[in-house]
């Protein structure tokens, strides 16, 4: 088990370092292109850090277990808001641009309503799944319009385009690779210590696919890149709701567990409501961060004990 211990420590160090480089490249690209850090956080960082979820979705569907993809998608949405934004806000209170409440968050809420409508019959068909993937394109296009006003905040600190792109690609590769290594090591250690597979699945596996989001958002918050930190979560949740589920349903029709409608989607709707509240208040304070993390712990414990 000593090998897994070394991999665990090294993976954590690489994860933290690569998150810094990834955020550096993303914010540098925002300055070069003259777009807002929020938009970069939502599109590039949000898409990039959702790579593990999309990978798990595709593999699960190919292996005949698309329900894992749904659980991963909606579970990651809950984790992103409660745990990731919570920890990021504890590290450094996050300022939220109110314009997000008027544009991006309504899109996110709309995708959740659409999802409920599509799965009421207990099935996500290929047509439904492809529709979700196609609809995601105009959402991203509309979100990208009129987002240049924040880009002048650091206008005196221009980055080179090649350097920014290099750090985005290299940082993302290390983020995804180190997160997968961390999950492997943590799973082996937990198994060796006799921890149940249920607890491993609820904690290590579910958390594992969200590690890039956690590292990127915390790193962005620490650097006062508030738009990137918040945009990462909003973008990642949009990707999870539309693309991760869409990929699984496109590969194979997905039979929906009734608990997704009665437990998981209501939880996703609740945490999305929290995003609206933070947007209206224009910040996520440290106290709010503590509340979010505490709520995540309670939710996970209730799941583990099968109370909900």
Short mmCIF file of C-alpha atoms in Angstrom, two decimals:
data_model
loop_
_atom_site.label_atom_id
_atom_site.label_comp_id
_atom_site.label_asym_id
_atom_site.label_seq_id
_atom_site.Cartn_x
_atom_site.Cartn_y
_atom_site.Cartn_z
CA UNK A 1 0.00 0.00 0.00
CA UNK A 2 3.07 2.25 0.25
CA UNK A 3 3.05 2.74 -3.53
CA UNK A 4 -0.53 3.99 -3.44
CA UNK A 5 0.41 6.33 -0.60
CA UNK A 6 3.22 7.86 -2.65
CA UNK A 7 0.95 8.19 -5.69
CA UNK A 8 -1.70 9.84 -3.51
CA UNK A 9 0.69 12.50 -2.21
CA UNK A 10 2.37 13.13 -5.57
CA UNK A 11 -1.01 13.34 -7.32
CA UNK A 12 -2.24 15.94 -4.84
CA UNK A 13 0.89 18.05 -5.39
CA UNK A 14 0.60 17.79 -9.19
CA UNK A 15 -3.12 18.56 -8.99
CA UNK A 16 -2.50 21.77 -7.07
CA UNK A 17 0.38 22.89 -9.32
CA UNK A 18 -1.40 22.10 -12.58
CA UNK A 19 -4.54 23.93 -11.39
CA UNK A 20 -2.45 27.07 -10.94
CA UNK A 21 -1.01 26.73 -14.44
CA UNK A 22 -4.42 26.00 -15.96
CA UNK A 23 -5.98 29.07 -14.34
CA UNK A 24 -2.98 31.17 -15.41
CA UNK A 25 -3.44 30.10 -19.02
CA UNK A 26 -7.22 30.58 -18.94
CA UNK A 27 -7.03 34.08 -17.48
CA UNK A 28 -4.22 34.97 -19.86
CA UNK A 29 -6.37 33.86 -22.79
CA UNK A 30 -9.22 36.00 -21.47
CA UNK A 31 -6.96 39.06 -21.53
CA UNK A 32 -5.56 38.29 -24.98
CA UNK A 33 -9.00 37.75 -26.52
CA UNK A 34 -10.61 40.60 -24.63
CA UNK A 35 -13.37 38.50 -23.07
CA UNK A 36 -14.47 38.25 -19.47
CA UNK A 37 -12.86 35.86 -16.97
CA UNK A 38 -16.37 34.52 -16.25
CA UNK A 39 -16.82 33.47 -19.86
CA UNK A 40 -13.41 31.79 -19.93
CA UNK A 41 -14.26 30.08 -16.65
CA UNK A 42 -17.58 28.85 -17.99
CA UNK A 43 -16.40 27.72 -21.43
CA UNK A 44 -12.76 26.66 -21.24
CA UNK A 45 -12.31 25.86 -17.56
CA UNK A 46 -15.85 24.50 -17.18
CA UNK A 47 -15.53 22.28 -20.25
CA UNK A 48 -11.99 21.20 -19.46
CA UNK A 49 -12.62 20.25 -15.85
CA UNK A 50 -15.74 18.31 -16.91
CA UNK A 51 -13.57 15.97 -18.97
CA UNK A 52 -13.55 13.26 -16.26
CA UNK A 53 -17.36 13.30 -16.06
CA UNK A 54 -17.66 13.03 -19.83
CA UNK A 55 -15.13 10.20 -19.90
CA UNK A 56 -16.96 8.30 -17.17
CA UNK A 57 -20.26 8.91 -18.99
CA UNK A 58 -18.99 7.47 -22.26
CA UNK A 59 -17.28 4.47 -20.66
CA UNK A 60 -20.32 3.70 -18.48
CA UNK A 61 -22.65 3.79 -21.47
CA UNK A 62 -20.37 1.60 -23.59
CA UNK A 63 -20.15 -0.92 -20.73
CA UNK A 64 -23.93 -1.07 -20.37
CA UNK A 65 -24.18 0.98 -17.17
CA UNK A 66 -25.55 4.36 -18.28
CA UNK A 67 -27.18 4.86 -14.88
CA UNK A 68 -23.68 5.49 -13.53
CA UNK A 69 -23.39 8.37 -16.01
CA UNK A 70 -26.61 9.96 -14.72
CA UNK A 71 -25.58 9.58 -11.10
CA UNK A 72 -22.16 11.01 -11.89
CA UNK A 73 -23.63 13.99 -13.78
CA UNK A 74 -26.17 15.04 -11.19
CA UNK A 75 -23.95 14.12 -8.26
CA UNK A 76 -21.17 16.26 -9.72
CA UNK A 77 -23.56 19.21 -10.04
CA UNK A 78 -24.36 18.95 -6.35
CA UNK A 79 -20.69 18.55 -5.46
CA UNK A 80 -19.69 21.54 -7.61
CA UNK A 81 -21.99 23.95 -5.78
CA UNK A 82 -21.87 22.63 -2.23
CA UNK A 83 -18.30 21.40 -1.87
CA UNK A 84 -16.29 23.18 -4.55
CA UNK A 85 -17.82 26.65 -4.32
CA UNK A 86 -17.98 26.21 -0.55
CA UNK A 87 -14.27 25.45 -0.20
CA UNK A 88 -13.35 28.17 -2.71
CA UNK A 89 -15.36 30.73 -0.75
CA UNK A 90 -13.72 29.65 2.50
CA UNK A 91 -10.31 30.15 0.89
CA UNK A 92 -11.33 33.59 -0.40
CA UNK A 93 -14.86 35.11 -0.50
CA UNK A 94 -16.08 35.10 -4.11
CA UNK A 95 -17.54 38.15 -5.83
CA UNK A 96 -20.35 37.30 -8.24
CA UNK A 97 -21.32 39.48 -11.21
CA UNK A 98 -25.08 40.14 -11.08
CA UNK A 99 -25.28 39.83 -14.88
CA UNK A 100 -24.88 36.07 -14.41
CA UNK A 101 -28.35 36.03 -12.78
CA UNK A 102 -29.86 37.55 -15.91
CA UNK A 103 -28.24 35.30 -18.52
CA UNK A 104 -26.26 32.16 -17.58
CA UNK A 105 -28.18 31.00 -14.51
CA UNK A 106 -31.58 31.09 -16.29
CA UNK A 107 -30.02 28.85 -18.94
CA UNK A 108 -28.86 26.45 -16.24
CA UNK A 109 -32.30 26.44 -14.61
CA UNK A 110 -33.88 25.88 -18.01
CA UNK A 111 -31.72 22.83 -18.71
CA UNK A 112 -32.84 21.30 -15.41
CA UNK A 113 -36.51 21.87 -16.27
CA UNK A 114 -35.88 20.38 -19.72
CA UNK A 115 -34.22 17.35 -18.13
CA UNK A 116 -37.22 16.74 -15.87
CA UNK A 117 -39.53 16.96 -18.89
CA UNK A 118 -37.42 14.51 -20.90
CA UNK A 119 -37.18 11.84 -18.21
CA UNK A 120 -40.77 11.89 -16.96
CA UNK A 121 -41.42 8.77 -19.04
CA UNK A 122 -38.50 7.02 -17.35
CA UNK A 123 -36.26 6.97 -20.43
CA UNK A 124 -33.70 9.19 -22.13
CA UNK A 125 -33.92 8.14 -25.78
CA UNK A 126 -31.22 8.75 -28.38
CA UNK A 127 -33.37 11.49 -29.92
CA UNK A 128 -33.71 13.21 -26.55
CA UNK A 129 -30.00 12.88 -25.88
CA UNK A 130 -28.98 14.23 -29.29
CA UNK A 131 -31.41 17.11 -28.81
CA UNK A 132 -29.66 17.99 -25.56
CA UNK A 133 -26.26 18.05 -27.26
CA UNK A 134 -27.54 20.18 -30.15
CA UNK A 135 -29.35 22.62 -27.85
CA UNK A 136 -26.18 23.12 -25.85
CA UNK A 137 -24.50 24.84 -28.83
CA UNK A 138 -26.76 27.94 -29.02
CA UNK A 139 -26.66 28.23 -25.23
CA UNK A 140 -22.89 28.59 -25.38
CA UNK A 141 -23.08 30.99 -28.33
CA UNK A 142 -25.60 33.25 -26.61
CA UNK A 143 -23.58 33.18 -23.40
CA UNK A 144 -20.49 34.32 -25.28
CA UNK A 145 -22.17 37.51 -26.54
CA UNK A 146 -21.59 40.79 -24.76
CA UNK A 147 -19.00 39.51 -22.31
CA UNK A 148 -16.09 41.82 -22.95
CA UNK A 149 -16.70 44.44 -20.33
CA UNK A 150 -14.78 42.67 -17.57
CA UNK A 151 -11.68 41.99 -19.61
CA UNK A 152 -10.05 45.35 -18.99
CA UNK A 153 -9.56 44.75 -15.27
CA UNK A 154 -5.99 43.56 -15.88
CA UNK A 155 -5.44 45.33 -19.19
CA UNK A 156 -1.90 46.26 -18.18
CA UNK A 157 -0.93 42.59 -17.82
CA UNK A 158 -1.16 41.10 -21.30
CA UNK A 159 -0.16 37.50 -21.89
CA UNK A 160 1.06 35.92 -25.11
CA UNK A 161 -1.50 33.75 -26.90
CA UNK A 162 0.82 30.73 -27.47
CA UNK A 163 1.90 30.74 -23.82
CA UNK A 164 -1.68 30.92 -22.57
CA UNK A 165 -2.83 28.09 -24.85
CA UNK A 166 0.16 25.96 -23.83
CA UNK A 167 -0.65 26.29 -20.12
CA UNK A 168 -4.33 25.57 -20.73
CA UNK A 169 -3.57 22.33 -22.60
CA UNK A 170 -0.65 21.22 -20.44
CA UNK A 171 -2.38 22.19 -17.19
CA UNK A 172 -5.59 20.43 -18.19
CA UNK A 173 -3.74 17.26 -19.14
CA UNK A 174 -2.03 17.19 -15.75
CA UNK A 175 -5.30 18.00 -13.98
CA UNK A 176 -7.14 15.08 -15.54
CA UNK A 177 -4.20 12.69 -15.25
CA UNK A 178 -3.42 13.50 -11.63
CA UNK A 179 -7.09 13.29 -10.65
CA UNK A 180 -7.37 9.81 -12.15
CA UNK A 181 -4.18 8.69 -10.40
CA UNK A 182 -5.52 10.11 -7.15
CA UNK A 183 -8.77 8.18 -7.51
CA UNK A 184 -6.87 4.94 -8.23
CA UNK A 185 -4.62 5.36 -5.22
CA UNK A 186 -7.41 6.42 -2.87
CA UNK A 187 -9.64 3.54 -3.97
CA UNK A 188 -6.88 0.96 -3.36
CA UNK A 189 -6.07 2.44 0.05
CA UNK A 190 -9.74 2.48 1.06
CA UNK A 191 -10.17 -1.14 -0.05
CA UNK A 192 -7.06 -2.21 1.86
CA UNK A 193 -8.41 -0.50 4.98
CA UNK A 194 -11.72 -2.34 4.65
CA UNK A 195 -13.92 0.63 3.74
CA UNK A 196 -17.15 -0.48 2.02
CA UNK A 197 -17.58 -0.12 -1.73
CA UNK A 198 -20.65 2.03 -1.12
CA UNK A 199 -18.64 4.59 0.82
CA UNK A 200 -15.87 4.42 -1.79
CA UNK A 201 -18.37 5.06 -4.58
CA UNK A 202 -20.10 7.92 -2.77
CA UNK A 203 -16.90 9.65 -1.74
CA UNK A 204 -13.80 8.76 -3.74
CA UNK A 205 -15.32 7.95 -7.13
CA UNK A 206 -17.89 10.75 -7.10
CA UNK A 207 -15.38 13.23 -5.75
CA UNK A 208 -12.69 12.01 -8.12
CA UNK A 209 -14.39 13.28 -11.26
CA UNK A 210 -14.89 16.67 -9.56
CA UNK A 211 -11.28 17.07 -8.42
CA UNK A 212 -10.29 19.18 -11.45
CA UNK A 213 -13.18 21.58 -10.76
CA UNK A 214 -12.17 21.74 -7.10
CA UNK A 215 -8.53 22.44 -7.86
CA UNK A 216 -9.30 25.00 -10.58
CA UNK A 217 -11.92 26.90 -8.58
CA UNK A 218 -9.88 27.02 -5.38
CA UNK A 219 -6.83 28.15 -7.30
CA UNK A 220 -8.87 30.84 -9.08
CA UNK A 221 -10.39 32.05 -5.81
CA UNK A 222 -6.98 32.24 -4.18
CA UNK A 223 -5.78 34.39 -7.07
CA UNK A 224 -8.85 36.67 -6.86
CA UNK A 225 -10.04 35.42 -10.26
CA UNK A 226 -13.63 35.40 -9.02
CA UNK A 227 -15.19 35.17 -12.48
CA UNK A 228 -13.19 32.03 -13.27
CA UNK A 229 -14.08 30.38 -9.94
CA UNK A 230 -17.83 30.97 -10.29
CA UNK A 231 -17.92 30.52 -14.06
CA UNK A 232 -16.17 27.16 -13.73
CA UNK A 233 -19.02 25.81 -11.60
CA UNK A 234 -21.79 27.26 -13.77
CA UNK A 235 -20.13 26.00 -16.94
CA UNK A 236 -19.36 22.59 -15.50
CA UNK A 237 -22.96 22.15 -14.34
CA UNK A 238 -24.23 23.10 -17.80
CA UNK A 239 -21.84 20.60 -19.39
CA UNK A 240 -22.87 17.89 -16.92
CA UNK A 241 -26.61 18.45 -17.39
CA UNK A 242 -26.56 18.64 -21.18
CA UNK A 243 -23.39 16.99 -22.48
CA UNK A 244 -22.58 14.27 -19.94
CA UNK A 245 -26.17 13.02 -19.93
CA UNK A 246 -26.44 13.61 -23.68
CA UNK A 247 -23.33 11.56 -24.42
CA UNK A 248 -24.62 8.62 -22.39
CA UNK A 249 -28.06 8.73 -24.01
CA UNK A 250 -26.60 9.03 -27.51
CA UNK A 251 -24.50 5.91 -27.02
CA UNK A 252 -27.38 3.92 -25.57
CA UNK A 253 -30.92 4.78 -24.37
CA UNK A 254 -30.92 5.33 -20.62
CA UNK A 255 -33.55 3.88 -18.28
CA UNK A 256 -33.96 6.42 -15.48
CA UNK A 257 -34.06 5.34 -11.84
CA UNK A 258 -37.15 6.88 -10.16
CA UNK A 259 -34.92 8.23 -7.38
CA UNK A 260 -33.34 10.62 -9.87
CA UNK A 261 -36.70 12.38 -10.17
CA UNK A 262 -37.62 12.24 -6.50
CA UNK A 263 -34.22 12.82 -4.89
CA UNK A 264 -31.37 13.83 -7.18
CA UNK A 265 -32.93 16.37 -9.53
CA UNK A 266 -34.70 18.19 -6.66
CA UNK A 267 -31.28 18.42 -4.97
CA UNK A 268 -29.76 19.78 -8.19
CA UNK A 269 -32.60 22.33 -8.41
CA UNK A 270 -31.96 23.40 -4.81
CA UNK A 271 -28.25 24.00 -5.29
CA UNK A 272 -29.03 25.91 -8.49
CA UNK A 273 -31.33 28.12 -6.42
CA UNK A 274 -28.34 28.78 -4.15
CA UNK A 275 -26.44 30.08 -7.20
CA UNK A 276 -29.27 32.55 -7.89
CA UNK A 277 -29.17 33.71 -4.27
CA UNK A 278 -25.42 34.25 -4.43
CA UNK A 279 -25.82 36.10 -7.71
CA UNK A 280 -28.42 38.43 -6.22
CA UNK A 281 -26.23 39.02 -3.16
CA UNK A 282 -23.24 39.45 -5.51
CA UNK A 283 -20.94 37.39 -3.30
CA UNK A 284 -20.32 34.09 -1.56
CA UNK A 285 -18.98 34.83 1.91
CA UNK A 286 -16.85 32.54 4.04
CA UNK A 287 -19.86 31.86 6.27
CA UNK A 288 -21.85 30.82 3.20
CA UNK A 289 -18.92 28.63 2.17
CA UNK A 290 -18.95 26.86 5.53
CA UNK A 291 -22.71 26.37 5.22
CA UNK A 292 -22.35 24.83 1.75
CA UNK A 293 -19.62 22.41 2.83
CA UNK A 294 -21.62 21.41 5.93
CA UNK A 295 -24.67 20.78 3.77
CA UNK A 296 -22.59 18.62 1.43
CA UNK A 297 -21.37 16.52 4.36
CA UNK A 298 -24.92 16.07 5.66
CA UNK A 299 -26.18 15.12 2.20
CA UNK A 300 -23.41 12.57 1.71
CA UNK A 301 -23.96 11.03 5.15
CA UNK A 302 -27.71 10.72 4.50
CA UNK A 303 -26.98 8.99 1.21
CA UNK A 304 -24.48 6.65 2.84
CA UNK A 305 -26.95 5.71 5.56
CA UNK A 306 -29.69 5.26 2.93
CA UNK A 307 -31.92 7.72 4.78
CA UNK A 308 -32.69 9.54 1.54
#
